PDB file of C-alpha atoms in Angstrom:
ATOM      1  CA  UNK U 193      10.981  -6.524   1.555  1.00  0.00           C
ATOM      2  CA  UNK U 194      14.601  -5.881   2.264  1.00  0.00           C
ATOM      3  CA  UNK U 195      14.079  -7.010   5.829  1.00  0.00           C
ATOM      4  CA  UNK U 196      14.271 -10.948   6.743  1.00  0.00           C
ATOM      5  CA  UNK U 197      10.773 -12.692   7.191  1.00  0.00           C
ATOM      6  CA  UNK U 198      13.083 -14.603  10.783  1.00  0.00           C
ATOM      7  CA  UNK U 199      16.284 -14.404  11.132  1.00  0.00           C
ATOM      8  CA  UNK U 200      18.754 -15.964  14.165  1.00  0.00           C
ATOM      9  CA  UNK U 201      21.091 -13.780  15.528  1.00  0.00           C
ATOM     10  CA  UNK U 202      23.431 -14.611  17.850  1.00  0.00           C
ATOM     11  CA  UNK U 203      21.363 -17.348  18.919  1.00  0.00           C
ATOM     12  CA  UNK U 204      18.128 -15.503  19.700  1.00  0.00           C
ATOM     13  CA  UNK U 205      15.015 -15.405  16.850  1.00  0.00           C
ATOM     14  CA  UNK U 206      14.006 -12.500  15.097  1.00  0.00           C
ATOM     15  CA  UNK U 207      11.048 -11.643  12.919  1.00  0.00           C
ATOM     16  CA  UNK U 208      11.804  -7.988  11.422  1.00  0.00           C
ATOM     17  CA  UNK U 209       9.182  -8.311   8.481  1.00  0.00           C
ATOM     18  CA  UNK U 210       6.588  -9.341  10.651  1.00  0.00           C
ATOM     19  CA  UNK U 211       7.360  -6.341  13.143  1.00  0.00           C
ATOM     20  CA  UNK U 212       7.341  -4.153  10.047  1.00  0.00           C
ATOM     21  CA  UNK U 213       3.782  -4.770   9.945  1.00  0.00           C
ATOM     22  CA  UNK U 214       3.078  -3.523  12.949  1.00  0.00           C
ATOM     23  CA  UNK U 215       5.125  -0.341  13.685  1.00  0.00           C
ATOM     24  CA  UNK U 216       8.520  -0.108  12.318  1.00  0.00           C
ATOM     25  CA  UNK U 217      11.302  -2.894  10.578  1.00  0.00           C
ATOM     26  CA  UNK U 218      14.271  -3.062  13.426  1.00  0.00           C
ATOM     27  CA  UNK U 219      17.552  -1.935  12.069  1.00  0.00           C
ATOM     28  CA  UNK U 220      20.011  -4.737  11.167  1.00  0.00           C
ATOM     29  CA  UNK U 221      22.849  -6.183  13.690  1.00  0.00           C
ATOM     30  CA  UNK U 222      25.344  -3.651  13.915  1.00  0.00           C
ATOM     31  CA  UNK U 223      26.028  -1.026  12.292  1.00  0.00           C
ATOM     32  CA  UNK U 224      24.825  -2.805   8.673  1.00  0.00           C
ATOM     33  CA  UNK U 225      21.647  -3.642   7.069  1.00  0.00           C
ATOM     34  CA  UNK U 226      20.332  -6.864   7.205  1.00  0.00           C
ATOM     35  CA  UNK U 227      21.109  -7.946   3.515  1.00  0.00           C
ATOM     36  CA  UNK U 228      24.735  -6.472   4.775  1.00  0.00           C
ATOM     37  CA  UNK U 229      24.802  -9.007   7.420  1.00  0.00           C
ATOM     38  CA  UNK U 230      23.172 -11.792   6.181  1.00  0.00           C
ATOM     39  CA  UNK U 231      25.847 -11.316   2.997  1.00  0.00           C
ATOM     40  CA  UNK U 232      29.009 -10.875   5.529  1.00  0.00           C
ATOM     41  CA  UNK U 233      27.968 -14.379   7.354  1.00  0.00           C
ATOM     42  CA  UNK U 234      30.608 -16.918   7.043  1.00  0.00           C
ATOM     43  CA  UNK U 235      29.203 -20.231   5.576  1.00  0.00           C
ATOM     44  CA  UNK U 236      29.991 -22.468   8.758  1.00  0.00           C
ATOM     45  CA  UNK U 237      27.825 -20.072  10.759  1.00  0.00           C
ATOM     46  CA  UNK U 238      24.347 -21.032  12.600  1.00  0.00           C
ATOM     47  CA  UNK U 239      22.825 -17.612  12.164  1.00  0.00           C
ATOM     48  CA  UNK U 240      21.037 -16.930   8.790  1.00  0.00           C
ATOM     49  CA  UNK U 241      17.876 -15.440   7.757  1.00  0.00           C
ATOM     50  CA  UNK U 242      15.506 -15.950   5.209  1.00  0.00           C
ATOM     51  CA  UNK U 243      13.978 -12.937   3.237  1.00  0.00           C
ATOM     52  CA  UNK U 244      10.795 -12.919   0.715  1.00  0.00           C
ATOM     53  CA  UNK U 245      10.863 -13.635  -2.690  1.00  0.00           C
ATOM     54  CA  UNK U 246      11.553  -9.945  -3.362  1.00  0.00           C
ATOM     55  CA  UNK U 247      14.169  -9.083  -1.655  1.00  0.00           C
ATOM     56  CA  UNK U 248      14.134  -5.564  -2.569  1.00  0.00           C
ATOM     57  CA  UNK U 249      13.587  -1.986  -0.075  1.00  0.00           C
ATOM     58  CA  UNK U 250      11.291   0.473  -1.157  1.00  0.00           C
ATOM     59  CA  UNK U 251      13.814   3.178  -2.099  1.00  0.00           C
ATOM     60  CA  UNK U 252      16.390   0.329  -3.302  1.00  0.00           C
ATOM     61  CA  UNK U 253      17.862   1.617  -6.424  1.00  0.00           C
ATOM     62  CA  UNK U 254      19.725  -0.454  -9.223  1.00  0.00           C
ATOM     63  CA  UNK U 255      21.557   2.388 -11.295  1.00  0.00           C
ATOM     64  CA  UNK U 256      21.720  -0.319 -14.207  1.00  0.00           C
ATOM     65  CA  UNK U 257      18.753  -0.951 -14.283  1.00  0.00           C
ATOM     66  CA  UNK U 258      17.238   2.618 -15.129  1.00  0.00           C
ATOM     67  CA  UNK U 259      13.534   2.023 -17.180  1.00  0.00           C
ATOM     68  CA  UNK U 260      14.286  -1.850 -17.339  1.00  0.00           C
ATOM     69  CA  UNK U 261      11.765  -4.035 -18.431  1.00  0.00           C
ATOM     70  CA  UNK U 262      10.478  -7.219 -16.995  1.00  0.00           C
ATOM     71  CA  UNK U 263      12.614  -9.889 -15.800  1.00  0.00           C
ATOM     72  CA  UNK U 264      13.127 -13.016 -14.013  1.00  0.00           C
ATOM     73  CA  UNK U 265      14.731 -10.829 -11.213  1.00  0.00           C
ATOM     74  CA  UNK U 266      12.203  -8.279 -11.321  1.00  0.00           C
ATOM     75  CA  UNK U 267       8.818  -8.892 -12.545  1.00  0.00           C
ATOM     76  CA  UNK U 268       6.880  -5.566 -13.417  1.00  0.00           C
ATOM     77  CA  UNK U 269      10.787  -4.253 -14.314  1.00  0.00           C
ATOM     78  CA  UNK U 270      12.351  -1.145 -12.826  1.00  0.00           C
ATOM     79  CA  UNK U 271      11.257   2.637 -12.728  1.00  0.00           C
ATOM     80  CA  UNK U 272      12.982   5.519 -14.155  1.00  0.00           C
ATOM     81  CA  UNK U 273      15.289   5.516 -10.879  1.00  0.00           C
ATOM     82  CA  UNK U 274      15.879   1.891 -10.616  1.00  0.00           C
ATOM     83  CA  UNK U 275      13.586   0.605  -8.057  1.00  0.00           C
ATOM     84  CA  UNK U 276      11.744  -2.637  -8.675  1.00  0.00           C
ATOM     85  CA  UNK U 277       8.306  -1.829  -9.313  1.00  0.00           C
ATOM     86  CA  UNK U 278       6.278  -4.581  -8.464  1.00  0.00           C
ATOM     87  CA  UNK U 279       7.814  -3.855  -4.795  1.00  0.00           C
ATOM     88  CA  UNK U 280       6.201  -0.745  -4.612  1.00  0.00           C
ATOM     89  CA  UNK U 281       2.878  -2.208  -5.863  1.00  0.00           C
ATOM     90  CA  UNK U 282       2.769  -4.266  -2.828  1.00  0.00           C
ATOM     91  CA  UNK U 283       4.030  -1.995  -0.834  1.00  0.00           C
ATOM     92  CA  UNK U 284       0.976   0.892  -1.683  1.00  0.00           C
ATOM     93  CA  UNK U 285      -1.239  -2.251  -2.118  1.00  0.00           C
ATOM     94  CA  UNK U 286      -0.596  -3.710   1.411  1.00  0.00           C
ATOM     95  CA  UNK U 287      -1.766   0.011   2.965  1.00  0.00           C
ATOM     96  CA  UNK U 288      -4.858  -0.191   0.920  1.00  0.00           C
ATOM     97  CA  UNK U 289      -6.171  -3.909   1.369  1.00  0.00           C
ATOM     98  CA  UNK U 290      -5.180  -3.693   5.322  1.00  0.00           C
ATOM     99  CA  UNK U 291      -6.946  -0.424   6.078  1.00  0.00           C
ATOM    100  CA  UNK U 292      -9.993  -1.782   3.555  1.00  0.00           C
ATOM    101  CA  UNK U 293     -10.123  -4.767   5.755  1.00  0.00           C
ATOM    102  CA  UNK U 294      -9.966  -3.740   8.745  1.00  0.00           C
ATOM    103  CA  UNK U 295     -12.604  -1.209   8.164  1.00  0.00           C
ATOM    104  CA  UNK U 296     -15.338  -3.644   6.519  1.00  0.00           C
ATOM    105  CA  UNK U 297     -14.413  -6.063   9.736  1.00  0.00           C
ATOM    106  CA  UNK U 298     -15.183  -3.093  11.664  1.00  0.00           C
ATOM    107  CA  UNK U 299     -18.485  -2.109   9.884  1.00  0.00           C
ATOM    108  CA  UNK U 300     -19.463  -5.539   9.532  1.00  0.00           C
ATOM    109  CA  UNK U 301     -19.247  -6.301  13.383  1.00  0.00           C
ATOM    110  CA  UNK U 302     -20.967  -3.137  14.661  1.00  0.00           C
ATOM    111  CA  UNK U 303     -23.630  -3.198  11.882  1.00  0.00           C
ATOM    112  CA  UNK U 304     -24.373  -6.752  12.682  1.00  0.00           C
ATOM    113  CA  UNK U 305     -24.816  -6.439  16.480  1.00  0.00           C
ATOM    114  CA  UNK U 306     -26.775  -2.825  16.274  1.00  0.00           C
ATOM    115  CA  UNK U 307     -28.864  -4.495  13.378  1.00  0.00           C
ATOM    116  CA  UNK U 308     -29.585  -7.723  15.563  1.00  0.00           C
ATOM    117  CA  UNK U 309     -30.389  -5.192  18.575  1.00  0.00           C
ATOM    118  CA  UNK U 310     -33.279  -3.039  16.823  1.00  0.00           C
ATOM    119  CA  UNK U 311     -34.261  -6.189  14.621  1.00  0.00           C
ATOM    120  CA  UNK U 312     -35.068  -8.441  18.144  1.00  0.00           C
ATOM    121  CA  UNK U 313     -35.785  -5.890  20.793  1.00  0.00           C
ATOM    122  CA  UNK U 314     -37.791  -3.293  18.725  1.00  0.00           C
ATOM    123  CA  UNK U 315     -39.658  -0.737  20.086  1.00  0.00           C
ATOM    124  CA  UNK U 316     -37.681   2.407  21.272  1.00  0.00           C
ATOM    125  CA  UNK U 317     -34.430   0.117  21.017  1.00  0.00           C
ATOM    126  CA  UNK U 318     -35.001  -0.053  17.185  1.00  0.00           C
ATOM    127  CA  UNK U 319     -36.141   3.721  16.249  1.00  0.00           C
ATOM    128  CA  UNK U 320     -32.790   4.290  17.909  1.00  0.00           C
ATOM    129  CA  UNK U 321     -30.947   2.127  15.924  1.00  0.00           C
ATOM    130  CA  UNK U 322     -33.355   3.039  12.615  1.00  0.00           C
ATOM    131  CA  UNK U 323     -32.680   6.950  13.546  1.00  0.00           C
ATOM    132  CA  UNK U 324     -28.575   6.327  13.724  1.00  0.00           C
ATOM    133  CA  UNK U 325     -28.788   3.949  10.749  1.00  0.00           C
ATOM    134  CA  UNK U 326     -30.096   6.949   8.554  1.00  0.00           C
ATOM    135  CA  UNK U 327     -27.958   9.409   9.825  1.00  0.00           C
ATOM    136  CA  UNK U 328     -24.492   7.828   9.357  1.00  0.00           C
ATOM    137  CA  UNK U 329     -26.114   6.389   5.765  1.00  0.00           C
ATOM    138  CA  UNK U 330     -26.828  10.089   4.544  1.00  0.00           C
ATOM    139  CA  UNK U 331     -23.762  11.915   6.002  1.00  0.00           C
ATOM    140  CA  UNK U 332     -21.170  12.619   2.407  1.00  0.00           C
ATOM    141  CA  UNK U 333     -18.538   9.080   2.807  1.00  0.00           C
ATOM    142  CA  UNK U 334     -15.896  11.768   1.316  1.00  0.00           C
ATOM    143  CA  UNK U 335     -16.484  14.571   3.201  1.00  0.00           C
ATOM    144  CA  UNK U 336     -15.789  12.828   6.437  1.00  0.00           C
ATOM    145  CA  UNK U 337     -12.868  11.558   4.933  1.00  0.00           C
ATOM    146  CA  UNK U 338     -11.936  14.815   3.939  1.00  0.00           C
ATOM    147  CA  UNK U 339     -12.480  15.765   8.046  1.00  0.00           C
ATOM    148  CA  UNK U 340     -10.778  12.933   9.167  1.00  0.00           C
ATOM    149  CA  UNK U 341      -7.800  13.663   7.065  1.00  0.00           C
ATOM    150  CA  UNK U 342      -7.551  16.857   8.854  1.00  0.00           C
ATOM    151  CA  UNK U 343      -8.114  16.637  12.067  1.00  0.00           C
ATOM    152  CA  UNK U 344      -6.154  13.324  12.337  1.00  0.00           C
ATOM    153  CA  UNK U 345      -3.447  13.575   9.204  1.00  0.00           C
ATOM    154  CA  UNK U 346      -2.044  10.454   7.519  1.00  0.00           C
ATOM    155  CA  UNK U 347      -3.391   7.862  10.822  1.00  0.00           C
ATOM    156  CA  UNK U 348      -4.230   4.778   9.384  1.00  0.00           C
ATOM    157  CA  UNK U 349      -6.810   4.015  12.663  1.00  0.00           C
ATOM    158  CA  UNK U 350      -8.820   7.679  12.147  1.00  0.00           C
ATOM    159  CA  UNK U 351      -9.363   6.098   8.340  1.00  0.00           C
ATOM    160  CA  UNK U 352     -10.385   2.668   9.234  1.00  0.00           C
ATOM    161  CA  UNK U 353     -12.882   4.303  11.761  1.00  0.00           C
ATOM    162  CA  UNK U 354     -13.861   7.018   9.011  1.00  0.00           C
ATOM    163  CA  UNK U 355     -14.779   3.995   6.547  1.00  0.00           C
ATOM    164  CA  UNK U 356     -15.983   1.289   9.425  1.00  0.00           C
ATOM    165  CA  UNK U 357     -18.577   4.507  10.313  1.00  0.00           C
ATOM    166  CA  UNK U 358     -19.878   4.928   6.663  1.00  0.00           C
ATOM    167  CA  UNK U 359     -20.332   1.195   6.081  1.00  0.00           C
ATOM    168  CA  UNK U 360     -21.841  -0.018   9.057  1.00  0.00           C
ATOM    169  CA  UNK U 361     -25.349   1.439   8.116  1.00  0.00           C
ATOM    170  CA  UNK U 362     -25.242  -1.152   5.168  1.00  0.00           C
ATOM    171  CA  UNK U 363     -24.562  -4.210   7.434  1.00  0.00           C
ATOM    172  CA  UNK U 364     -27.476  -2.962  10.235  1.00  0.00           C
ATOM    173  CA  UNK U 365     -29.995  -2.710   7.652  1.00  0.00           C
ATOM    174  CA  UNK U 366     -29.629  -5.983   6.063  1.00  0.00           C
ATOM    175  CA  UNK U 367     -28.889  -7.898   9.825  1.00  0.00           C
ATOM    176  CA  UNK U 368     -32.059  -5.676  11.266  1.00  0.00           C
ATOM    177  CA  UNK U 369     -34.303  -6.706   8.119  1.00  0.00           C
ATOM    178  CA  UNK U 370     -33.261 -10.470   8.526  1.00  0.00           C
ATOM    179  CA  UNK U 371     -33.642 -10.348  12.264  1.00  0.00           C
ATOM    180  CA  UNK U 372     -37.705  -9.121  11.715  1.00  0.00           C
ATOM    181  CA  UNK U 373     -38.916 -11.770   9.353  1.00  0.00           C
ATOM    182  CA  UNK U 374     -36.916 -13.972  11.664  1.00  0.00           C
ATOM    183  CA  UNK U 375     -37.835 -13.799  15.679  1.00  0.00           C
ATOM    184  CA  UNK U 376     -41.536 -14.939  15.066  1.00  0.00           C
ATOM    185  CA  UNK U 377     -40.628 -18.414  13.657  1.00  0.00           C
ATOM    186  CA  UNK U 378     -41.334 -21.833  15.300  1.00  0.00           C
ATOM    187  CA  UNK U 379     -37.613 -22.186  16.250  1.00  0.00           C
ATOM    188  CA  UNK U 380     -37.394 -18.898  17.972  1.00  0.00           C
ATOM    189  CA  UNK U 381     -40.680 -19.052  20.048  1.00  0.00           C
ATOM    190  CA  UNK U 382     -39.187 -23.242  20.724  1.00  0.00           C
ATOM    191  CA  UNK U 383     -36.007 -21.629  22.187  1.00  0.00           C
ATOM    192  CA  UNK U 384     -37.841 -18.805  24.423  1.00  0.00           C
ATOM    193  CA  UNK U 385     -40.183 -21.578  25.427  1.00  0.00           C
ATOM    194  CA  UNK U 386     -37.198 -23.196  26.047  1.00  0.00           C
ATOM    195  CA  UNK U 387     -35.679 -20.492  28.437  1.00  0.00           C
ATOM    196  CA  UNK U 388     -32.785 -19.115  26.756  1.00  0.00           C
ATOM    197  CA  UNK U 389     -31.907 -15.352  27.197  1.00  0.00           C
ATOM    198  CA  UNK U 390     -32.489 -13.019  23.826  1.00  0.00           C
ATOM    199  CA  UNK U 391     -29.012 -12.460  23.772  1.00  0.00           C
ATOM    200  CA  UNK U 392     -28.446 -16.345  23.189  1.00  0.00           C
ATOM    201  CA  UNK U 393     -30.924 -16.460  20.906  1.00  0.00           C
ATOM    202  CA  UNK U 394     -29.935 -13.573  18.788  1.00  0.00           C
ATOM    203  CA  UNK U 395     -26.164 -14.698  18.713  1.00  0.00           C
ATOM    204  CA  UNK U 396     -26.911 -18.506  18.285  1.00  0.00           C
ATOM    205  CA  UNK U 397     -30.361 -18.699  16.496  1.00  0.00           C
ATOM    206  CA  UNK U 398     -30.416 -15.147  14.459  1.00  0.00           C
ATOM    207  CA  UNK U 399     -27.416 -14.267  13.407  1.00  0.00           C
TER     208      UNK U 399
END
């Protein structure tokens, strides 16, 4: 949060928060921070930048501000070192919901398609698919967490993948169960009649 969402700089555009998101915030212009700069900018200048609403770093202490309550500055108030702590909510939220997300995208994609597979295809295709479905649904959720964690330390990837494997089971069932009371109807047997390939009907007319 102590990082500029865009900020010109010497003519050229930069986007440090968004960067941030990805790997790591760029250091400021110089040899300063970017509040640094952005404070030692004379007023006549055509760089500038424009932070968030909470323009406060993670480790950014206010030594007056020690155990502060709420306040128009700082929302949730300040910790017993200063910090603003409604930064750091977001900050250990933002981990959370993105590796959450990414994972049930994950799981939700995979399950779908594998679950569409075994629902329209059946046959050894689905016992496959019914086999794998079972044994990623029985396998302990925290215990492969537990492996992932170390084999593969604090990456946020090996987690999504940990959680996108223990969830996907949920979405196959439900898409495979759907899929079954589905590829007998008039509107399937219509589009085969028709000539379209089962993938087109699973992707347009199934799912």
């Amino acid at each position: 949060n102590d990082v500029p969402l865009v900020a010109r700089v010497d003519g050229s555009w930069r986007f440090p928060a968004f960067r941030e998101l990805v790997t790591t915030a760029p250091p400021g212009p110089g040899d300063t921070s970017w509040k640094q700069w952005h404070a030692q900018l004379p007023a006549n200048s055509a760089d500038f930048a424009i932070f968030p609403l909470l323009p406060y770093g993670l480790e950014e202490v206010d030594a007056d501000r020690m155990r502060a309550g709420p306040s128009l500055r700082h929302l949730l108030g300040n910790d017993d070192t200063g910090r603003d702590v409604l930064v750091r909510l977001l900050r250990g939220a933002r981990t959370t919901l993105g590796v959450g997300l990414f994972g049930v995208l994950i799981a939700a994609i995979v399950g779908s398609l594998l679950g569409a597979l075994a629902g329209s295809r059946g046959g050894i295709v689905d016992q496959l698919v019914s086999r794998a479905i079972e044994a990623f649904a029985s396998f302990p959720t925290l215990l492969l967490l537990f492996g992932v964690s170390a084999c593969f330390g604090d990456s946020r990837l090996a987690v999504v993948a940990a959680f996108a494997a223990t969830m996907w089971p949920s979405f196959a069932r439900i898409v495979r169960g759907e899929v079954l009371s589905l590829r007998e109807r008039e509107f399937v047997l219509a589009a085969r009649a028709a000539g379209a390939s089962s993938a087109r009907i699973v992707l347009r007319h199934l799912l």
